[in-house]
Amino acid sequence: MPSQEAIAQTVNRYLELVAAGNTDEILTLYAADATVEDPIGSDVLRGHDAIRGFYAGFQDIEKETELAQLRVGGSEAAYLWHLTLVTGDSRSRISPISHMTFDEDAKILSMRAFWSPSDVKVL
Amino acid sequence: MPSQEAIAQTVNRYLELVAAGNTDEILTLYAADATVEDPIGSDVLRGHDAIRGFYAGFQDIEKETELAQLRVGGSEAAYLWHLTLVTGDSRSRISPISHMTFDEDAKILSMRAFWSPSDVKVL
């Protein structure tokens, strides 16, 4: 089982990279056969190629991320975070609750994000 | 799939009943074969008898609960909440992130709570 510190480090690094927007760097945090379901109820993406498409889709949007609440247990993490999207003069924010599971090396095995369009707030 | 409103109603009712402390009422929110893992990494309890023991253990402690952030997706919910325990003049608070899945009738199929002793704050 990865240490709680290693899991916290992956979560923090993940949010940094989501803000920085480099898809290839984000993928280094994912195990090869990882899955992504974002938002919950959408198709589950499996493997780096499928996951690459997901992140590439919003790579070029200016973003800020902030970790609000992190809970780690076993080889899993649940966390509330803020994603602020900046488009011109307009800023909007989504605050998902995400769930991740991790392998021995604290690479992400699965990521599931709970949010819905009604959660998007114009700032 | 249960409606988002029905899921939100079960979550709110659950937190009310956790505060009120009546174990039998709490159990009415759970499907017969439901599972509880609280906190993450502890033994998974299955079925009403096992789950009854879990809630009965802290039924008589004075408690307050507050829903801070709720996200519903598909037949699942993730939420951040506050549990305040009152013992004499002392108050302590845990703020778990919980994950629940629900059946067609919005009864709880599984509950998993992410928190650890280091998250407990003396108020």
PDB file of C-alpha atoms in Angstrom:
ATOM      1  CA  MET A   1       0.000   0.000   0.000  1.00  0.00           C
ATOM      2  CA  PRO A   2       1.384   3.471  -0.830  1.00  0.00           C
ATOM      3  CA  SER A   3       1.990   5.818   2.114  1.00  0.00           C
ATOM      4  CA  GLN A   4      -0.534   8.501   2.941  1.00  0.00           C
ATOM      5  CA  GLU A   5       2.186  11.066   2.181  1.00  0.00           C
ATOM      6  CA  ALA A   6       2.808   9.589  -1.278  1.00  0.00           C
ATOM      7  CA  ILE A   7      -0.932   9.678  -2.033  1.00  0.00           C
ATOM      8  CA  ALA A   8      -1.223  13.288  -0.852  1.00  0.00           C
ATOM      9  CA  GLN A   9       1.774  14.171  -3.013  1.00  0.00           C
ATOM     10  CA  THR A  10       0.169  12.626  -6.122  1.00  0.00           C
ATOM     11  CA  VAL A  11      -3.114  14.484  -5.486  1.00  0.00           C
ATOM     12  CA  ASN A  12      -1.327  17.819  -5.047  1.00  0.00           C
ATOM     13  CA  ARG A  13       0.847  17.229  -8.093  1.00  0.00           C
ATOM     14  CA  TYR A  14      -2.225  16.235 -10.105  1.00  0.00           C
ATOM     15  CA  LEU A  15      -3.987  19.509  -9.302  1.00  0.00           C
ATOM     16  CA  GLU A  16      -0.822  21.482 -10.140  1.00  0.00           C
ATOM     17  CA  LEU A  17      -0.618  19.756 -13.512  1.00  0.00           C
ATOM     18  CA  VAL A  18      -4.331  20.158 -14.259  1.00  0.00           C
ATOM     19  CA  ALA A  19      -3.772  23.901 -13.790  1.00  0.00           C
ATOM     20  CA  ALA A  20      -0.525  23.918 -15.822  1.00  0.00           C
ATOM     21  CA  GLY A  21      -2.327  21.980 -18.523  1.00  0.00           C
ATOM     22  CA  ASN A  22       0.379  19.688 -19.888  1.00  0.00           C
ATOM     23  CA  THR A  23      -1.455  16.473 -20.785  1.00  0.00           C
ATOM     24  CA  ASP A  24       1.662  14.302 -21.088  1.00  0.00           C
ATOM     25  CA  GLU A  25       2.805  15.284 -17.622  1.00  0.00           C
ATOM     26  CA  ILE A  26      -0.644  14.519 -16.195  1.00  0.00           C
ATOM     27  CA  LEU A  27      -0.475  11.061 -17.796  1.00  0.00           C
ATOM     28  CA  THR A  28       2.764  10.257 -15.930  1.00  0.00           C
ATOM     29  CA  LEU A  29       0.666  10.244 -12.742  1.00  0.00           C
ATOM     30  CA  TYR A  30      -1.666   7.562 -14.142  1.00  0.00           C
ATOM     31  CA  ALA A  31      -0.998   3.813 -14.140  1.00  0.00           C
ATOM     32  CA  ALA A  32      -1.047   2.302 -17.654  1.00  0.00           C
ATOM     33  CA  ASP A  33      -4.450   0.639 -17.299  1.00  0.00           C
ATOM     34  CA  ALA A  34      -6.051   3.442 -15.260  1.00  0.00           C
ATOM     35  CA  THR A  35      -9.678   4.512 -15.607  1.00  0.00           C
ATOM     36  CA  VAL A  36     -11.311   7.941 -15.588  1.00  0.00           C
ATOM     37  CA  GLU A  37     -15.011   8.681 -15.052  1.00  0.00           C
ATOM     38  CA  ASP A  38     -15.548  12.436 -15.113  1.00  0.00           C
ATOM     39  CA  PRO A  39     -18.256  13.366 -14.374  1.00  0.00           C
ATOM     40  CA  ILE A  40     -19.874  10.360 -12.688  1.00  0.00           C
ATOM     41  CA  GLY A  41     -22.267   8.699 -15.104  1.00  0.00           C
ATOM     42  CA  SER A  42     -20.232   9.474 -18.221  1.00  0.00           C
ATOM     43  CA  ASP A  43     -18.377   6.777 -20.174  1.00  0.00           C
ATOM     44  CA  VAL A  44     -15.457   5.254 -18.308  1.00  0.00           C
ATOM     45  CA  LEU A  45     -12.187   5.923 -20.145  1.00  0.00           C
ATOM     46  CA  ARG A  46      -9.514   3.240 -19.838  1.00  0.00           C
ATOM     47  CA  GLY A  47      -5.799   3.502 -20.554  1.00  0.00           C
ATOM     48  CA  HIS A  48      -3.467   6.373 -21.429  1.00  0.00           C
ATOM     49  CA  ASP A  49      -4.737   6.933 -24.981  1.00  0.00           C
ATOM     50  CA  ALA A  50      -8.348   7.389 -23.886  1.00  0.00           C
ATOM     51  CA  ILE A  51      -7.336   9.501 -20.884  1.00  0.00           C
ATOM     52  CA  ARG A  52      -5.049  11.669 -23.055  1.00  0.00           C
ATOM     53  CA  GLY A  53      -8.039  12.710 -25.144  1.00  0.00           C
ATOM     54  CA  PHE A  54      -9.921  13.779 -22.055  1.00  0.00           C
ATOM     55  CA  TYR A  55      -7.201  16.122 -20.777  1.00  0.00           C
ATOM     56  CA  ALA A  56      -6.146  17.358 -24.216  1.00  0.00           C
ATOM     57  CA  GLY A  57      -9.703  18.607 -24.682  1.00  0.00           C
ATOM     58  CA  PHE A  58      -9.275  21.380 -22.145  1.00  0.00           C
ATOM     59  CA  GLN A  59      -5.484  21.673 -22.072  1.00  0.00           C
ATOM     60  CA  ASP A  60      -5.446  25.141 -23.616  1.00  0.00           C
ATOM     61  CA  ILE A  61      -8.039  26.752 -21.370  1.00  0.00           C
ATOM     62  CA  GLU A  62      -6.521  28.977 -18.665  1.00  0.00           C
ATOM     63  CA  LYS A  63      -7.190  27.285 -15.335  1.00  0.00           C
ATOM     64  CA  GLU A  64      -6.514  27.561 -11.635  1.00  0.00           C
ATOM     65  CA  THR A  65      -6.903  24.712  -9.157  1.00  0.00           C
ATOM     66  CA  GLU A  66      -7.084  24.655  -5.384  1.00  0.00           C
ATOM     67  CA  LEU A  67      -7.276  21.715  -3.000  1.00  0.00           C
ATOM     68  CA  ALA A  68      -9.918  22.488  -0.356  1.00  0.00           C
ATOM     69  CA  GLN A  69     -10.286  19.256   1.664  1.00  0.00           C
ATOM     70  CA  LEU A  70      -8.289  16.043   1.331  1.00  0.00           C
ATOM     71  CA  ARG A  71      -9.019  12.719   3.063  1.00  0.00           C
ATOM     72  CA  VAL A  72      -6.751   9.735   2.556  1.00  0.00           C
ATOM     73  CA  GLY A  73      -7.623   6.187   3.650  1.00  0.00           C
ATOM     74  CA  GLY A  74      -6.048   2.887   2.668  1.00  0.00           C
ATOM     75  CA  SER A  75      -4.836   3.270  -0.915  1.00  0.00           C
ATOM     76  CA  GLU A  76      -7.562   5.814  -1.750  1.00  0.00           C
ATOM     77  CA  ALA A  77      -8.219   9.527  -1.524  1.00  0.00           C
ATOM     78  CA  ALA A  78     -11.347  11.668  -1.580  1.00  0.00           C
ATOM     79  CA  TYR A  79     -11.019  15.409  -1.958  1.00  0.00           C
ATOM     80  CA  LEU A  80     -12.982  18.570  -2.539  1.00  0.00           C
ATOM     81  CA  TRP A  81     -11.269  20.973  -4.914  1.00  0.00           C
ATOM     82  CA  HIS A  82     -11.898  24.080  -6.959  1.00  0.00           C
ATOM     83  CA  LEU A  83     -11.319  24.389 -10.688  1.00  0.00           C
ATOM     84  CA  THR A  84     -11.524  27.966 -11.956  1.00  0.00           C
ATOM     85  CA  LEU A  85     -11.769  28.434 -15.715  1.00  0.00           C
ATOM     86  CA  VAL A  86     -10.655  31.776 -17.128  1.00  0.00           C
ATOM     87  CA  THR A  87     -11.971  32.802 -20.530  1.00  0.00           C
ATOM     88  CA  GLY A  88     -11.256  36.440 -21.350  1.00  0.00           C
ATOM     89  CA  ASP A  89     -12.749  38.561 -18.568  1.00  0.00           C
ATOM     90  CA  SER A  90     -15.028  35.793 -17.388  1.00  0.00           C
ATOM     91  CA  ARG A  91     -14.225  33.324 -14.606  1.00  0.00           C
ATOM     92  CA  SER A  92     -16.302  30.289 -13.699  1.00  0.00           C
ATOM     93  CA  ARG A  93     -15.755  27.737 -10.995  1.00  0.00           C
ATOM     94  CA  ILE A  94     -16.582  24.068 -10.524  1.00  0.00           C
ATOM     95  CA  SER A  95     -15.930  22.436  -7.147  1.00  0.00           C
ATOM     96  CA  PRO A  96     -15.892  18.661  -7.655  1.00  0.00           C
ATOM     97  CA  ILE A  97     -15.504  15.976  -5.050  1.00  0.00           C
ATOM     98  CA  SER A  98     -13.075  13.493  -6.590  1.00  0.00           C
ATOM     99  CA  HIS A  99     -12.229   9.944  -5.635  1.00  0.00           C
ATOM    100  CA  MET A 100      -8.947   8.275  -6.604  1.00  0.00           C
ATOM    101  CA  THR A 101      -7.441   4.854  -6.008  1.00  0.00           C
ATOM    102  CA  PHE A 102      -3.692   4.279  -6.213  1.00  0.00           C
ATOM    103  CA  ASP A 103      -1.223   1.501  -6.901  1.00  0.00           C
ATOM    104  CA  GLU A 104       1.864   0.647  -4.819  1.00  0.00           C
ATOM    105  CA  ASP A 105       3.801   3.514  -6.397  1.00  0.00           C
ATOM    106  CA  ALA A 106       0.997   6.016  -5.682  1.00  0.00           C
ATOM    107  CA  LYS A 107       0.133   6.177  -9.383  1.00  0.00           C
ATOM    108  CA  ILE A 108      -3.540   6.785 -10.075  1.00  0.00           C
ATOM    109  CA  LEU A 109      -5.490   3.583 -10.839  1.00  0.00           C
ATOM    110  CA  SER A 110      -8.871   5.276 -11.044  1.00  0.00           C
ATOM    111  CA  MET A 111     -10.241   8.789 -10.927  1.00  0.00           C
ATOM    112  CA  ARG A 112     -13.939   9.564 -10.553  1.00  0.00           C
ATOM    113  CA  ALA A 113     -15.203  13.145 -10.266  1.00  0.00           C
ATOM    114  CA  PHE A 114     -18.555  14.067  -8.729  1.00  0.00           C
ATOM    115  CA  TRP A 115     -19.920  17.314 -10.162  1.00  0.00           C
ATOM    116  CA  SER A 116     -22.676  18.417 -12.471  1.00  0.00           C
ATOM    117  CA  PRO A 117     -23.272  21.403 -14.748  1.00  0.00           C
ATOM    118  CA  SER A 118     -25.561  22.891 -12.089  1.00  0.00           C
ATOM    119  CA  ASP A 119     -22.506  23.143  -9.811  1.00  0.00           C
ATOM    120  CA  VAL A 120     -20.755  25.586 -12.159  1.00  0.00           C
ATOM    121  CA  LYS A 121     -20.653  29.094 -10.675  1.00  0.00           C
ATOM    122  CA  VAL A 122     -19.876  32.256 -12.625  1.00  0.00           C
ATOM    123  CA  LEU A 123     -17.538  34.353 -10.440  1.00  0.00           C
TER     124      LEU A 123
ATOM    125  CA  MET B   1     -31.964   4.950 -11.270  1.00  0.00           C
ATOM    126  CA  PRO B   2     -33.203   7.031  -8.295  1.00  0.00           C
ATOM    127  CA  SER B   3     -33.682  10.750  -8.925  1.00  0.00           C
ATOM    128  CA  GLN B   4     -31.057  13.224  -7.779  1.00  0.00           C
ATOM    129  CA  GLU B   5     -33.682  14.719  -5.458  1.00  0.00           C
ATOM    130  CA  ALA B   6     -34.413  11.331  -3.869  1.00  0.00           C
ATOM    131  CA  ILE B   7     -30.685  10.764  -3.309  1.00  0.00           C
ATOM    132  CA  ALA B   8     -30.250  14.230  -1.777  1.00  0.00           C
ATOM    133  CA  GLN B   9     -33.241  13.545   0.469  1.00  0.00           C
ATOM    134  CA  THR B  10     -31.734  10.275   1.733  1.00  0.00           C
ATOM    135  CA  VAL B  11     -28.388  11.958   2.452  1.00  0.00           C
ATOM    136  CA  ASN B  12     -30.052  14.800   4.365  1.00  0.00           C
ATOM    137  CA  ARG B  13     -32.285  12.402   6.292  1.00  0.00           C
ATOM    138  CA  TYR B  14     -29.275  10.217   7.074  1.00  0.00           C
ATOM    139  CA  LEU B  15     -27.387  13.128   8.641  1.00  0.00           C
ATOM    140  CA  GLU B  16     -30.476  14.155  10.621  1.00  0.00           C
ATOM    141  CA  LEU B  17     -30.792  10.615  11.975  1.00  0.00           C
ATOM    142  CA  VAL B  18     -27.082  10.284  12.747  1.00  0.00           C
ATOM    143  CA  ALA B  19     -27.483  13.410  14.912  1.00  0.00           C
ATOM    144  CA  ALA B  20     -30.749  12.167  16.452  1.00  0.00           C
ATOM    145  CA  GLY B  21     -29.056   8.872  17.169  1.00  0.00           C
ATOM    146  CA  ASN B  22     -31.865   6.339  16.677  1.00  0.00           C
ATOM    147  CA  THR B  23     -30.158   3.295  15.189  1.00  0.00           C
ATOM    148  CA  ASP B  24     -33.359   1.579  14.015  1.00  0.00           C
ATOM    149  CA  GLU B  25     -34.420   4.680  12.095  1.00  0.00           C
ATOM    150  CA  ILE B  26     -30.989   4.922  10.479  1.00  0.00           C
ATOM    151  CA  LEU B  27     -31.302   1.294   9.366  1.00  0.00           C
ATOM    152  CA  THR B  28     -34.541   2.056   7.498  1.00  0.00           C
ATOM    153  CA  LEU B  29     -32.391   4.099   5.084  1.00  0.00           C
ATOM    154  CA  TYR B  30     -30.179   1.092   4.297  1.00  0.00           C
ATOM    155  CA  ALA B  31     -30.982  -1.678   1.803  1.00  0.00           C
ATOM    156  CA  ALA B  32     -31.028  -5.154   3.420  1.00  0.00           C
ATOM    157  CA  ASP B  33     -27.690  -6.257   1.984  1.00  0.00           C
ATOM    158  CA  ALA B  34     -25.965  -2.882   2.322  1.00  0.00           C
ATOM    159  CA  THR B  35     -22.316  -2.443   3.243  1.00  0.00           C
ATOM    160  CA  VAL B  36     -20.553   0.060   5.490  1.00  0.00           C
ATOM    161  CA  GLU B  37     -16.826   0.847   5.524  1.00  0.00           C
ATOM    162  CA  ASP B  38     -16.148   3.578   8.083  1.00  0.00           C
ATOM    163  CA  PRO B  39     -13.416   4.650   8.117  1.00  0.00           C
ATOM    164  CA  ILE B  40     -11.882   3.499   4.824  1.00  0.00           C
ATOM    165  CA  GLY B  41      -9.564   0.567   5.495  1.00  0.00           C
ATOM    166  CA  SER B  42     -11.623  -0.856   8.366  1.00  0.00           C
ATOM    167  CA  ASP B  43     -13.592  -4.128   8.055  1.00  0.00           C
ATOM    168  CA  VAL B  44     -16.534  -3.906   5.677  1.00  0.00           C
ATOM    169  CA  LEU B  45     -19.821  -4.508   7.531  1.00  0.00           C
ATOM    170  CA  ARG B  46     -22.581  -6.200   5.530  1.00  0.00           C
ATOM    171  CA  GLY B  47     -26.296  -6.350   6.326  1.00  0.00           C
ATOM    172  CA  HIS B  48     -28.530  -4.704   8.918  1.00  0.00           C
ATOM    173  CA  ASP B  49     -27.280  -6.716  11.906  1.00  0.00           C
ATOM    174  CA  ALA B  50     -23.654  -5.781  11.351  1.00  0.00           C
ATOM    175  CA  ILE B  51     -24.539  -2.173  10.543  1.00  0.00           C
ATOM    176  CA  ARG B  52     -26.771  -1.919  13.642  1.00  0.00           C
ATOM    177  CA  GLY B  53     -23.777  -2.654  15.845  1.00  0.00           C
ATOM    178  CA  PHE B  54     -21.809   0.143  14.216  1.00  0.00           C
ATOM    179  CA  TYR B  55     -24.439   2.842  14.871  1.00  0.00           C
ATOM    180  CA  ALA B  56     -25.489   1.503  18.276  1.00  0.00           C
ATOM    181  CA  GLY B  57     -21.894   1.983  19.422  1.00  0.00           C
ATOM    182  CA  PHE B  58     -22.188   5.759  19.366  1.00  0.00           C
ATOM    183  CA  GLN B  59     -25.973   6.163  19.566  1.00  0.00           C
ATOM    184  CA  ASP B  60     -25.896   7.716  23.042  1.00  0.00           C
ATOM    185  CA  ILE B  61     -23.210  10.327  22.391  1.00  0.00           C
ATOM    186  CA  GLU B  62     -24.603  13.846  21.885  1.00  0.00           C
ATOM    187  CA  LYS B  63     -23.958  14.791  18.269  1.00  0.00           C
ATOM    188  CA  GLU B  64     -24.586  17.479  15.697  1.00  0.00           C
ATOM    189  CA  THR B  65     -24.278  17.001  11.958  1.00  0.00           C
ATOM    190  CA  GLU B  66     -24.030  19.452   9.092  1.00  0.00           C
ATOM    191  CA  LEU B  67     -23.933  18.858   5.357  1.00  0.00           C
ATOM    192  CA  ALA B  68     -21.227  21.100   3.872  1.00  0.00           C
ATOM    193  CA  GLN B  69     -20.950  20.023   0.215  1.00  0.00           C
ATOM    194  CA  LEU B  70     -23.064  17.493  -1.668  1.00  0.00           C
ATOM    195  CA  ARG B  71     -22.432  16.130  -5.169  1.00  0.00           C
ATOM    196  CA  VAL B  72     -24.812  13.663  -6.761  1.00  0.00           C
ATOM    197  CA  GLY B  73     -24.025  11.716  -9.942  1.00  0.00           C
ATOM    198  CA  GLY B  74     -25.762   8.676 -11.391  1.00  0.00           C
ATOM    199  CA  SER B  75     -26.991   6.618  -8.441  1.00  0.00           C
ATOM    200  CA  GLU B  76     -24.199   7.852  -6.184  1.00  0.00           C
ATOM    201  CA  ALA B  77     -23.408  10.732  -3.881  1.00  0.00           C
ATOM    202  CA  ALA B  78     -20.204  12.178  -2.448  1.00  0.00           C
ATOM    203  CA  TYR B  79     -20.393  14.732   0.315  1.00  0.00           C
ATOM    204  CA  LEU B  80     -18.332  16.627   2.846  1.00  0.00           C
ATOM    205  CA  TRP B  81     -19.997  16.892   6.236  1.00  0.00           C
ATOM    206  CA  HIS B  82     -19.267  17.826   9.820  1.00  0.00           C
ATOM    207  CA  LEU B  83     -19.898  15.586  12.807  1.00  0.00           C
ATOM    208  CA  THR B  84     -19.580  17.395  16.138  1.00  0.00           C
ATOM    209  CA  LEU B  85     -19.358  15.212  19.238  1.00  0.00           C
ATOM    210  CA  VAL B  86     -20.358  16.804  22.532  1.00  0.00           C
ATOM    211  CA  THR B  87     -19.036  15.239  25.742  1.00  0.00           C
ATOM    212  CA  GLY B  88     -19.632  17.415  28.775  1.00  0.00           C
ATOM    213  CA  ASP B  89     -18.033  20.795  28.112  1.00  0.00           C
ATOM    214  CA  SER B  90     -15.851  19.466  25.329  1.00  0.00           C
ATOM    215  CA  ARG B  91     -16.708  19.505  21.642  1.00  0.00           C
ATOM    216  CA  SER B  92     -14.731  17.786  18.915  1.00  0.00           C
ATOM    217  CA  ARG B  93     -15.339  17.709  15.207  1.00  0.00           C
ATOM    218  CA  ILE B  94     -14.635  15.268  12.406  1.00  0.00           C
ATOM    219  CA  SER B  95     -15.310  16.328   8.808  1.00  0.00           C
ATOM    220  CA  PRO B  96     -15.484  13.183   6.681  1.00  0.00           C
ATOM    221  CA  ILE B  97     -15.948  12.924   2.949  1.00  0.00           C
ATOM    222  CA  SER B  98     -18.472  10.136   2.474  1.00  0.00           C
ATOM    223  CA  HIS B  99     -19.440   8.161  -0.605  1.00  0.00           C
ATOM    224  CA  MET B 100     -22.782   6.393  -0.930  1.00  0.00           C
ATOM    225  CA  THR B 101     -24.402   4.297  -3.642  1.00  0.00           C
ATOM    226  CA  PHE B 102     -28.176   3.868  -3.814  1.00  0.00           C
ATOM    227  CA  ASP B 103     -30.749   1.422  -5.122  1.00  0.00           C
ATOM    228  CA  GLU B 104     -33.826   2.257  -7.210  1.00  0.00           C
ATOM    229  CA  ASP B 105     -35.683   3.433  -4.093  1.00  0.00           C
ATOM    230  CA  ALA B 106     -32.788   5.674  -2.999  1.00  0.00           C
ATOM    231  CA  LYS B 107     -31.974   3.310  -0.149  1.00  0.00           C
ATOM    232  CA  ILE B 108     -28.282   3.157   0.714  1.00  0.00           C
ATOM    233  CA  LEU B 109     -26.463   0.192  -0.865  1.00  0.00           C
ATOM    234  CA  SER B 110     -23.021   1.194   0.368  1.00  0.00           C
ATOM    235  CA  MET B 111     -21.533   3.846   2.612  1.00  0.00           C
ATOM    236  CA  ARG B 112     -17.808   4.548   2.792  1.00  0.00           C
ATOM    237  CA  ALA B 113     -16.404   7.346   4.949  1.00  0.00           C
ATOM    238  CA  PHE B 114     -13.021   8.945   4.365  1.00  0.00           C
ATOM    239  CA  TRP B 115     -11.546  10.380   7.583  1.00  0.00           C
ATOM    240  CA  SER B 116      -8.776   9.544  10.006  1.00  0.00           C
ATOM    241  CA  PRO B 117      -8.094  10.244  13.692  1.00  0.00           C
ATOM    242  CA  SER B 118      -5.734  13.042  12.651  1.00  0.00           C
ATOM    243  CA  ASP B 119      -8.759  14.837  11.158  1.00  0.00           C
ATOM    244  CA  VAL B 120     -10.449  15.172  14.584  1.00  0.00           C
ATOM    245  CA  LYS B 121     -10.387  18.777  15.799  1.00  0.00           C
ATOM    246  CA  VAL B 122     -11.075  19.865  19.375  1.00  0.00           C
ATOM    247  CA  LEU B 123     -13.317  22.938  19.198  1.00  0.00           C
TER     248      LEU B 123
END
